[in-house]
Amino acid sequence: KLGNETVKAELGRATWKYFHTVMARFPETPTEDQKEALRSYIYLFARLYPCGECAEHFMQHLSKYPPQVSSRNAASGWACFIHNEVNAMLDKPEFDCTNLGEFYDCGCGEDDEEGKG
Ligand code: FAD
């Protein structure tokens, strides 16, 4: 468990950036295998998140709002929603999920899109 609030916040920002970027690159029409990979990833991500109390809270959110993995839109929208749940818990403003569009561009082009998931 990280004791320092500044370090915890930095870890959070870096992690959210990565988490939302994964969703933004998830296939628009994933195969069953890709859906299962994302679902497993999300549960393991939660379980292994380095801040123990955060991991515990996040796993509670997950059991209430299971991962949506049917498409890129579903996954991105779900991730935005669950981040907003964490925002609410921490008294942070709600993020407008209709603004997700280009926000999480990984700068990696479209060429390797089919290899993702
Ligand atoms: P962050 O919440 O880190 O967000 C970073 C940026 O993402 C924002 O500036 C905004 O541009 C964008 N953003 C904001 N909301 C959304 C959204 N809904 N969808 C997409 N983009 C968005 N901290 C604790 O103190 N206690 C906890 O229990 C806790 N649990 C956490 C669980 C997880 C899984 C993660 C990843 C982090 C957790 N954190 C927790 C850290 C916390 O969520 C923040 O990351 C940290 O407090 C820094 O907040 P911030 O205001 O800089 O913005």
mmCIF file with all atom_site columns, C-alpha atoms and ligand atoms in Angstrom:
data_model
loop_
_atom_site.group_PDB
_atom_site.id
_atom_site.type_symbol
_atom_site.label_atom_id
_atom_site.label_alt_id
_atom_site.label_comp_id
_atom_site.label_asym_id
_atom_site.label_entity_id
_atom_site.label_seq_id
_atom_site.pdbx_PDB_ins_code
_atom_site.Cartn_x
_atom_site.Cartn_y
_atom_site.Cartn_z
_atom_site.occupancy
_atom_site.B_iso_or_equiv
_atom_site.pdbx_formal_charge
_atom_site.auth_seq_id
_atom_site.auth_comp_id
_atom_site.auth_asym_id
_atom_site.auth_atom_id
_atom_site.pdbx_PDB_model_num
ATOM   1   C CA  . LYS A 1 1   ? 0.000   0.000   0.000   1.00 0.00 ? 1   LYS A CA  1
ATOM   2   C CA  . LEU A 1 2   ? 1.366   3.398   -1.009  1.00 0.00 ? 2   LEU A CA  1
ATOM   3   C CA  . GLY A 1 3   ? 1.185   5.734   1.965   1.00 0.00 ? 3   GLY A CA  1
ATOM   4   C CA  . ASN A 1 4   ? 1.838   9.036   0.220   1.00 0.00 ? 4   ASN A CA  1
ATOM   5   C CA  . GLU A 1 5   ? -1.186  10.861  -1.284  1.00 0.00 ? 5   GLU A CA  1
ATOM   6   C CA  . THR A 1 6   ? 0.868   12.578  -4.012  1.00 0.00 ? 6   THR A CA  1
ATOM   7   C CA  . VAL A 1 7   ? 2.363   9.322   -5.183  1.00 0.00 ? 7   VAL A CA  1
ATOM   8   C CA  . LYS A 1 8   ? -1.037  7.653   -5.046  1.00 0.00 ? 8   LYS A CA  1
ATOM   9   C CA  . ALA A 1 9   ? -2.541  10.408  -7.226  1.00 0.00 ? 9   ALA A CA  1
ATOM   10  C CA  . GLU A 1 10  ? 0.324   10.172  -9.730  1.00 0.00 ? 10  GLU A CA  1
ATOM   11  C CA  . LEU A 1 11  ? -0.083  6.445   -9.989  1.00 0.00 ? 11  LEU A CA  1
ATOM   12  C CA  . GLY A 1 12  ? -3.808  6.993   -10.508 1.00 0.00 ? 12  GLY A CA  1
ATOM   13  C CA  . ARG A 1 13  ? -3.356  9.528   -13.326 1.00 0.00 ? 13  ARG A CA  1
ATOM   14  C CA  . ALA A 1 14  ? -0.829  7.359   -15.145 1.00 0.00 ? 14  ALA A CA  1
ATOM   15  C CA  . THR A 1 15  ? -2.999  4.290   -14.723 1.00 0.00 ? 15  THR A CA  1
ATOM   16  C CA  . TRP A 1 16  ? -6.224  5.935   -15.897 1.00 0.00 ? 16  TRP A CA  1
ATOM   17  C CA  . LYS A 1 17  ? -4.429  7.271   -18.959 1.00 0.00 ? 17  LYS A CA  1
ATOM   18  C CA  . TYR A 1 18  ? -3.250  3.781   -19.790 1.00 0.00 ? 18  TYR A CA  1
ATOM   19  C CA  . PHE A 1 19  ? -6.583  2.135   -18.907 1.00 0.00 ? 19  PHE A CA  1
ATOM   20  C CA  . HIS A 1 20  ? -8.654  4.443   -21.125 1.00 0.00 ? 20  HIS A CA  1
ATOM   21  C CA  . THR A 1 21  ? -6.122  4.122   -23.953 1.00 0.00 ? 21  THR A CA  1
ATOM   22  C CA  . VAL A 1 22  ? -6.483  0.333   -23.844 1.00 0.00 ? 22  VAL A CA  1
ATOM   23  C CA  . MET A 1 23  ? -10.258 0.774   -24.254 1.00 0.00 ? 23  MET A CA  1
ATOM   24  C CA  . ALA A 1 24  ? -9.842  3.302   -27.075 1.00 0.00 ? 24  ALA A CA  1
ATOM   25  C CA  . ARG A 1 25  ? -7.753  0.721   -28.984 1.00 0.00 ? 25  ARG A CA  1
ATOM   26  C CA  . PHE A 1 26  ? -9.986  -2.269  -28.298 1.00 0.00 ? 26  PHE A CA  1
ATOM   27  C CA  . PRO A 1 27  ? -11.474 -3.603  -31.574 1.00 0.00 ? 27  PRO A CA  1
ATOM   28  C CA  . GLU A 1 28  ? -14.796 -2.139  -32.672 1.00 0.00 ? 28  GLU A CA  1
ATOM   29  C CA  . THR A 1 29  ? -16.042 -5.661  -33.339 1.00 0.00 ? 29  THR A CA  1
ATOM   30  C CA  . PRO A 1 30  ? -14.006 -7.985  -31.096 1.00 0.00 ? 30  PRO A CA  1
ATOM   31  C CA  . THR A 1 31  ? -13.893 -11.758 -31.375 1.00 0.00 ? 31  THR A CA  1
ATOM   32  C CA  . GLU A 1 32  ? -15.073 -13.867 -28.434 1.00 0.00 ? 32  GLU A CA  1
ATOM   33  C CA  . ASP A 1 33  ? -11.416 -14.451 -27.552 1.00 0.00 ? 33  ASP A CA  1
ATOM   34  C CA  . GLN A 1 34  ? -10.691 -10.700 -27.523 1.00 0.00 ? 34  GLN A CA  1
ATOM   35  C CA  . LYS A 1 35  ? -13.756 -10.055 -25.357 1.00 0.00 ? 35  LYS A CA  1
ATOM   36  C CA  . GLU A 1 36  ? -12.631 -12.699 -22.882 1.00 0.00 ? 36  GLU A CA  1
ATOM   37  C CA  . ALA A 1 37  ? -9.094  -11.282 -22.877 1.00 0.00 ? 37  ALA A CA  1
ATOM   38  C CA  . LEU A 1 38  ? -10.372 -7.797  -21.992 1.00 0.00 ? 38  LEU A CA  1
ATOM   39  C CA  . ARG A 1 39  ? -12.688 -9.132  -19.298 1.00 0.00 ? 39  ARG A CA  1
ATOM   40  C CA  . SER A 1 40  ? -9.879  -11.151 -17.690 1.00 0.00 ? 40  SER A CA  1
ATOM   41  C CA  . TYR A 1 41  ? -7.504  -8.219  -18.007 1.00 0.00 ? 41  TYR A CA  1
ATOM   42  C CA  . ILE A 1 42  ? -9.886  -5.886  -16.183 1.00 0.00 ? 42  ILE A CA  1
ATOM   43  C CA  . TYR A 1 43  ? -10.402 -8.269  -13.266 1.00 0.00 ? 43  TYR A CA  1
ATOM   44  C CA  . LEU A 1 44  ? -6.668  -8.945  -12.947 1.00 0.00 ? 44  LEU A CA  1
ATOM   45  C CA  . PHE A 1 45  ? -5.935  -5.214  -13.300 1.00 0.00 ? 45  PHE A CA  1
ATOM   46  C CA  . ALA A 1 46  ? -8.268  -4.569  -10.363 1.00 0.00 ? 46  ALA A CA  1
ATOM   47  C CA  . ARG A 1 47  ? -6.865  -7.392  -8.279  1.00 0.00 ? 47  ARG A CA  1
ATOM   48  C CA  . LEU A 1 48  ? -3.227  -6.406  -8.867  1.00 0.00 ? 48  LEU A CA  1
ATOM   49  C CA  . TYR A 1 49  ? -3.603  -2.607  -8.649  1.00 0.00 ? 49  TYR A CA  1
ATOM   50  C CA  . PRO A 1 50  ? -0.672  -1.544  -6.449  1.00 0.00 ? 50  PRO A CA  1
ATOM   51  C CA  . CYS A 1 51  ? -2.700  0.629   -4.014  1.00 0.00 ? 51  CYS A CA  1
ATOM   52  C CA  . GLY A 1 52  ? -4.422  -1.957  -1.858  1.00 0.00 ? 52  GLY A CA  1
ATOM   53  C CA  . GLU A 1 53  ? -7.333  0.167   -0.642  1.00 0.00 ? 53  GLU A CA  1
ATOM   54  C CA  . CYS A 1 54  ? -7.927  1.404   -4.234  1.00 0.00 ? 54  CYS A CA  1
ATOM   55  C CA  . ALA A 1 55  ? -7.939  -2.174  -5.490  1.00 0.00 ? 55  ALA A CA  1
ATOM   56  C CA  . GLU A 1 56  ? -10.481 -3.113  -2.863  1.00 0.00 ? 56  GLU A CA  1
ATOM   57  C CA  . HIS A 1 57  ? -12.794 -0.214  -3.755  1.00 0.00 ? 57  HIS A CA  1
ATOM   58  C CA  . PHE A 1 58  ? -12.386 -0.886  -7.456  1.00 0.00 ? 58  PHE A CA  1
ATOM   59  C CA  . MET A 1 59  ? -13.267 -4.556  -7.097  1.00 0.00 ? 59  MET A CA  1
ATOM   60  C CA  . GLN A 1 60  ? -16.463 -3.478  -5.313  1.00 0.00 ? 60  GLN A CA  1
ATOM   61  C CA  . HIS A 1 61  ? -17.291 -1.179  -8.245  1.00 0.00 ? 61  HIS A CA  1
ATOM   62  C CA  . LEU A 1 62  ? -16.597 -4.081  -10.615 1.00 0.00 ? 62  LEU A CA  1
ATOM   63  C CA  . SER A 1 63  ? -18.959 -6.436  -8.868  1.00 0.00 ? 63  SER A CA  1
ATOM   64  C CA  . LYS A 1 64  ? -21.671 -3.781  -9.104  1.00 0.00 ? 64  LYS A CA  1
ATOM   65  C CA  . TYR A 1 65  ? -20.866 -2.767  -12.690 1.00 0.00 ? 65  TYR A CA  1
ATOM   66  C CA  . PRO A 1 66  ? -19.316 -5.720  -14.573 1.00 0.00 ? 66  PRO A CA  1
ATOM   67  C CA  . PRO A 1 67  ? -17.007 -4.886  -17.510 1.00 0.00 ? 67  PRO A CA  1
ATOM   68  C CA  . GLN A 1 68  ? -18.692 -4.236  -20.866 1.00 0.00 ? 68  GLN A CA  1
ATOM   69  C CA  . VAL A 1 69  ? -16.587 -5.879  -23.554 1.00 0.00 ? 69  VAL A CA  1
ATOM   70  C CA  . SER A 1 70  ? -18.927 -6.293  -26.545 1.00 0.00 ? 70  SER A CA  1
ATOM   71  C CA  . SER A 1 71  ? -17.300 -3.461  -28.564 1.00 0.00 ? 71  SER A CA  1
ATOM   72  C CA  . ARG A 1 72  ? -14.853 -0.573  -28.383 1.00 0.00 ? 72  ARG A CA  1
ATOM   73  C CA  . ASN A 1 73  ? -17.712 1.837   -27.671 1.00 0.00 ? 73  ASN A CA  1
ATOM   74  C CA  . ALA A 1 74  ? -19.106 -0.363  -24.933 1.00 0.00 ? 74  ALA A CA  1
ATOM   75  C CA  . ALA A 1 75  ? -15.698 -0.823  -23.292 1.00 0.00 ? 75  ALA A CA  1
ATOM   76  C CA  . SER A 1 76  ? -14.743 2.874   -23.511 1.00 0.00 ? 76  SER A CA  1
ATOM   77  C CA  . GLY A 1 77  ? -18.131 3.978   -22.211 1.00 0.00 ? 77  GLY A CA  1
ATOM   78  C CA  . TRP A 1 78  ? -17.992 1.493   -19.360 1.00 0.00 ? 78  TRP A CA  1
ATOM   79  C CA  . ALA A 1 79  ? -14.445 2.597   -18.382 1.00 0.00 ? 79  ALA A CA  1
ATOM   80  C CA  . CYS A 1 80  ? -15.526 6.236   -18.412 1.00 0.00 ? 80  CYS A CA  1
ATOM   81  C CA  . PHE A 1 81  ? -18.535 5.372   -16.261 1.00 0.00 ? 81  PHE A CA  1
ATOM   82  C CA  . ILE A 1 82  ? -16.517 3.423   -13.701 1.00 0.00 ? 82  ILE A CA  1
ATOM   83  C CA  . HIS A 1 83  ? -13.844 6.141   -13.530 1.00 0.00 ? 83  HIS A CA  1
ATOM   84  C CA  . ASN A 1 84  ? -16.719 8.531   -12.781 1.00 0.00 ? 84  ASN A CA  1
ATOM   85  C CA  . GLU A 1 85  ? -17.770 6.230   -9.940  1.00 0.00 ? 85  GLU A CA  1
ATOM   86  C CA  . VAL A 1 86  ? -14.264 6.607   -8.495  1.00 0.00 ? 86  VAL A CA  1
ATOM   87  C CA  . ASN A 1 87  ? -14.436 10.382  -9.116  1.00 0.00 ? 87  ASN A CA  1
ATOM   88  C CA  . ALA A 1 88  ? -17.707 10.544  -7.177  1.00 0.00 ? 88  ALA A CA  1
ATOM   89  C CA  . MET A 1 89  ? -16.276 8.534   -4.306  1.00 0.00 ? 89  MET A CA  1
ATOM   90  C CA  . LEU A 1 90  ? -13.341 10.998  -4.126  1.00 0.00 ? 90  LEU A CA  1
ATOM   91  C CA  . ASP A 1 91  ? -15.574 14.105  -4.545  1.00 0.00 ? 91  ASP A CA  1
ATOM   92  C CA  . LYS A 1 92  ? -14.083 14.878  -7.949  1.00 0.00 ? 92  LYS A CA  1
ATOM   93  C CA  . PRO A 1 93  ? -16.119 16.377  -10.807 1.00 0.00 ? 93  PRO A CA  1
ATOM   94  C CA  . GLU A 1 94  ? -17.870 14.057  -13.241 1.00 0.00 ? 94  GLU A CA  1
ATOM   95  C CA  . PHE A 1 95  ? -16.175 13.689  -16.636 1.00 0.00 ? 95  PHE A CA  1
ATOM   96  C CA  . ASP A 1 96  ? -18.408 14.096  -19.701 1.00 0.00 ? 96  ASP A CA  1
ATOM   97  C CA  . CYS A 1 97  ? -18.209 10.701  -21.407 1.00 0.00 ? 97  CYS A CA  1
ATOM   98  C CA  . THR A 1 98  ? -19.499 12.115  -24.714 1.00 0.00 ? 98  THR A CA  1
ATOM   99  C CA  . ASN A 1 99  ? -16.101 13.890  -24.929 1.00 0.00 ? 99  ASN A CA  1
ATOM   100 C CA  . LEU A 1 100 ? -14.097 10.653  -25.026 1.00 0.00 ? 100 LEU A CA  1
ATOM   101 C CA  . GLY A 1 101 ? -13.658 10.778  -28.827 1.00 0.00 ? 101 GLY A CA  1
ATOM   102 C CA  . GLU A 1 102 ? -10.062 11.791  -29.549 1.00 0.00 ? 102 GLU A CA  1
ATOM   103 C CA  . PHE A 1 103 ? -9.101  12.192  -25.896 1.00 0.00 ? 103 PHE A CA  1
ATOM   104 C CA  . TYR A 1 104 ? -7.268  8.885   -25.644 1.00 0.00 ? 104 TYR A CA  1
ATOM   105 C CA  . ASP A 1 105 ? -5.402  8.726   -28.945 1.00 0.00 ? 105 ASP A CA  1
ATOM   106 C CA  . CYS A 1 106 ? -2.339  6.516   -28.480 1.00 0.00 ? 106 CYS A CA  1
ATOM   107 C CA  . GLY A 1 107 ? -0.475  8.028   -31.447 1.00 0.00 ? 107 GLY A CA  1
ATOM   108 C CA  . CYS A 1 108 ? 0.081   4.574   -32.863 1.00 0.00 ? 108 CYS A CA  1
ATOM   109 C CA  . GLY A 1 109 ? -1.917  4.860   -36.090 1.00 0.00 ? 109 GLY A CA  1
ATOM   110 C CA  . GLU A 1 110 ? -4.491  2.448   -37.448 1.00 0.00 ? 110 GLU A CA  1
ATOM   111 C CA  . ASP A 1 111 ? -2.143  -0.166  -38.962 1.00 0.00 ? 111 ASP A CA  1
ATOM   112 C CA  . ASP A 1 112 ? -1.923  -2.544  -36.005 1.00 0.00 ? 112 ASP A CA  1
ATOM   113 C CA  . GLU A 1 113 ? -5.531  -2.193  -34.924 1.00 0.00 ? 113 GLU A CA  1
ATOM   114 C CA  . GLU A 1 114 ? -6.500  -5.761  -35.763 1.00 0.00 ? 114 GLU A CA  1
ATOM   115 C CA  . GLY A 1 115 ? -3.757  -7.146  -33.574 1.00 0.00 ? 115 GLY A CA  1
ATOM   116 C CA  . LYS A 1 116 ? -5.223  -5.604  -30.454 1.00 0.00 ? 116 LYS A CA  1
ATOM   117 C CA  . GLY A 1 117 ? -7.326  -7.168  -27.762 1.00 0.00 ? 117 GLY A CA  1
HETATM 118 P P1  . FAD B 2 .   ? -7.776  11.342  -12.386 1.00 0.00 ? 1   FAD B P1  1
HETATM 119 O O1  . FAD B 2 .   ? -9.015  10.802  -11.778 1.00 0.00 ? 1   FAD B O1  1
HETATM 120 O O2  . FAD B 2 .   ? -6.505  10.604  -12.163 1.00 0.00 ? 1   FAD B O2  1
HETATM 121 O O3  . FAD B 2 .   ? -8.023  11.470  -13.956 1.00 0.00 ? 1   FAD B O3  1
HETATM 122 C C1  . FAD B 2 .   ? -6.965  11.840  -14.837 1.00 0.00 ? 1   FAD B C1  1
HETATM 123 C C2  . FAD B 2 .   ? -7.555  12.544  -16.023 1.00 0.00 ? 1   FAD B C2  1
HETATM 124 O O4  . FAD B 2 .   ? -8.435  11.664  -16.703 1.00 0.00 ? 1   FAD B O4  1
HETATM 125 C C3  . FAD B 2 .   ? -8.418  13.738  -15.679 1.00 0.00 ? 1   FAD B C3  1
HETATM 126 O O5  . FAD B 2 .   ? -7.645  14.896  -15.527 1.00 0.00 ? 1   FAD B O5  1
HETATM 127 C C4  . FAD B 2 .   ? -9.349  13.821  -16.865 1.00 0.00 ? 1   FAD B C4  1
HETATM 128 O O6  . FAD B 2 .   ? -8.701  14.456  -17.950 1.00 0.00 ? 1   FAD B O6  1
HETATM 129 C C5  . FAD B 2 .   ? -9.543  12.380  -17.235 1.00 0.00 ? 1   FAD B C5  1
HETATM 130 N N1  . FAD B 2 .   ? -10.766 11.794  -16.686 1.00 0.00 ? 1   FAD B N1  1
HETATM 131 C C6  . FAD B 2 .   ? -11.387 12.085  -15.512 1.00 0.00 ? 1   FAD B C6  1
HETATM 132 N N2  . FAD B 2 .   ? -12.483 11.337  -15.359 1.00 0.00 ? 1   FAD B N2  1
HETATM 133 C C7  . FAD B 2 .   ? -12.563 10.550  -16.450 1.00 0.00 ? 1   FAD B C7  1
HETATM 134 C C8  . FAD B 2 .   ? -13.490 9.571   -16.869 1.00 0.00 ? 1   FAD B C8  1
HETATM 135 N N3  . FAD B 2 .   ? -14.565 9.249   -16.128 1.00 0.00 ? 1   FAD B N3  1
HETATM 136 N N4  . FAD B 2 .   ? -13.269 8.955   -18.044 1.00 0.00 ? 1   FAD B N4  1
HETATM 137 C C9  . FAD B 2 .   ? -12.211 9.275   -18.799 1.00 0.00 ? 1   FAD B C9  1
HETATM 138 N N5  . FAD B 2 .   ? -11.298 10.197  -18.465 1.00 0.00 ? 1   FAD B N5  1
HETATM 139 C C10 . FAD B 2 .   ? -11.473 10.836  -17.290 1.00 0.00 ? 1   FAD B C10 1
HETATM 140 N N6  . FAD B 2 .   ? -7.462  7.296   -5.112  1.00 0.00 ? 1   FAD B N6  1
HETATM 141 C C11 . FAD B 2 .   ? -7.842  7.294   -3.818  1.00 0.00 ? 1   FAD B C11 1
HETATM 142 O O7  . FAD B 2 .   ? -7.502  8.214   -3.081  1.00 0.00 ? 1   FAD B O7  1
HETATM 143 N N7  . FAD B 2 .   ? -8.633  6.280   -3.319  1.00 0.00 ? 1   FAD B N7  1
HETATM 144 C C12 . FAD B 2 .   ? -9.033  5.227   -4.094  1.00 0.00 ? 1   FAD B C12 1
HETATM 145 O O8  . FAD B 2 .   ? -9.734  4.326   -3.619  1.00 0.00 ? 1   FAD B O8  1
HETATM 146 C C13 . FAD B 2 .   ? -8.622  5.210   -5.465  1.00 0.00 ? 1   FAD B C13 1
HETATM 147 N N8  . FAD B 2 .   ? -8.955  4.172   -6.274  1.00 0.00 ? 1   FAD B N8  1
HETATM 148 C C14 . FAD B 2 .   ? -8.454  4.120   -7.540  1.00 0.00 ? 1   FAD B C14 1
HETATM 149 C C15 . FAD B 2 .   ? -8.719  3.002   -8.326  1.00 0.00 ? 1   FAD B C15 1
HETATM 150 C C16 . FAD B 2 .   ? -8.167  2.900   -9.596  1.00 0.00 ? 1   FAD B C16 1
HETATM 151 C C17 . FAD B 2 .   ? -8.437  1.665   -10.419 1.00 0.00 ? 1   FAD B C17 1
HETATM 152 C C18 . FAD B 2 .   ? -7.355  3.943   -10.108 1.00 0.00 ? 1   FAD B C18 1
HETATM 153 C C19 . FAD B 2 .   ? -6.755  3.830   -11.487 1.00 0.00 ? 1   FAD B C19 1
HETATM 154 C C20 . FAD B 2 .   ? -7.099  5.044   -9.333  1.00 0.00 ? 1   FAD B C20 1
HETATM 155 C C21 . FAD B 2 .   ? -7.635  5.163   -8.048  1.00 0.00 ? 1   FAD B C21 1
HETATM 156 N N9  . FAD B 2 .   ? -7.373  6.275   -7.238  1.00 0.00 ? 1   FAD B N9  1
HETATM 157 C C22 . FAD B 2 .   ? -7.811  6.288   -5.947  1.00 0.00 ? 1   FAD B C22 1
HETATM 158 C C23 . FAD B 2 .   ? -6.664  7.457   -7.788  1.00 0.00 ? 1   FAD B C23 1
HETATM 159 C C24 . FAD B 2 .   ? -7.682  8.493   -8.261  1.00 0.00 ? 1   FAD B C24 1
HETATM 160 O O9  . FAD B 2 .   ? -8.688  7.905   -9.088  1.00 0.00 ? 1   FAD B O9  1
HETATM 161 C C25 . FAD B 2 .   ? -7.014  9.595   -9.111  1.00 0.00 ? 1   FAD B C25 1
HETATM 162 O O10 . FAD B 2 .   ? -6.271  9.006   -10.167 1.00 0.00 ? 1   FAD B O10 1
HETATM 163 C C26 . FAD B 2 .   ? -6.091  10.515  -8.334  1.00 0.00 ? 1   FAD B C26 1
HETATM 164 O O11 . FAD B 2 .   ? -6.772  11.011  -7.189  1.00 0.00 ? 1   FAD B O11 1
HETATM 165 C C27 . FAD B 2 .   ? -5.644  11.722  -9.206  1.00 0.00 ? 1   FAD B C27 1
HETATM 166 O O12 . FAD B 2 .   ? -6.833  12.415  -9.595  1.00 0.00 ? 1   FAD B O12 1
HETATM 167 P P2  . FAD B 2 .   ? -6.920  13.520  -10.705 1.00 0.00 ? 1   FAD B P2  1
HETATM 168 O O13 . FAD B 2 .   ? -7.882  14.549  -10.195 1.00 0.00 ? 1   FAD B O13 1
HETATM 169 O O14 . FAD B 2 .   ? -5.577  13.993  -11.119 1.00 0.00 ? 1   FAD B O14 1
HETATM 170 O O15 . FAD B 2 .   ? -7.619  12.861  -11.979 1.00 0.00 ? 1   FAD B O15 1
#
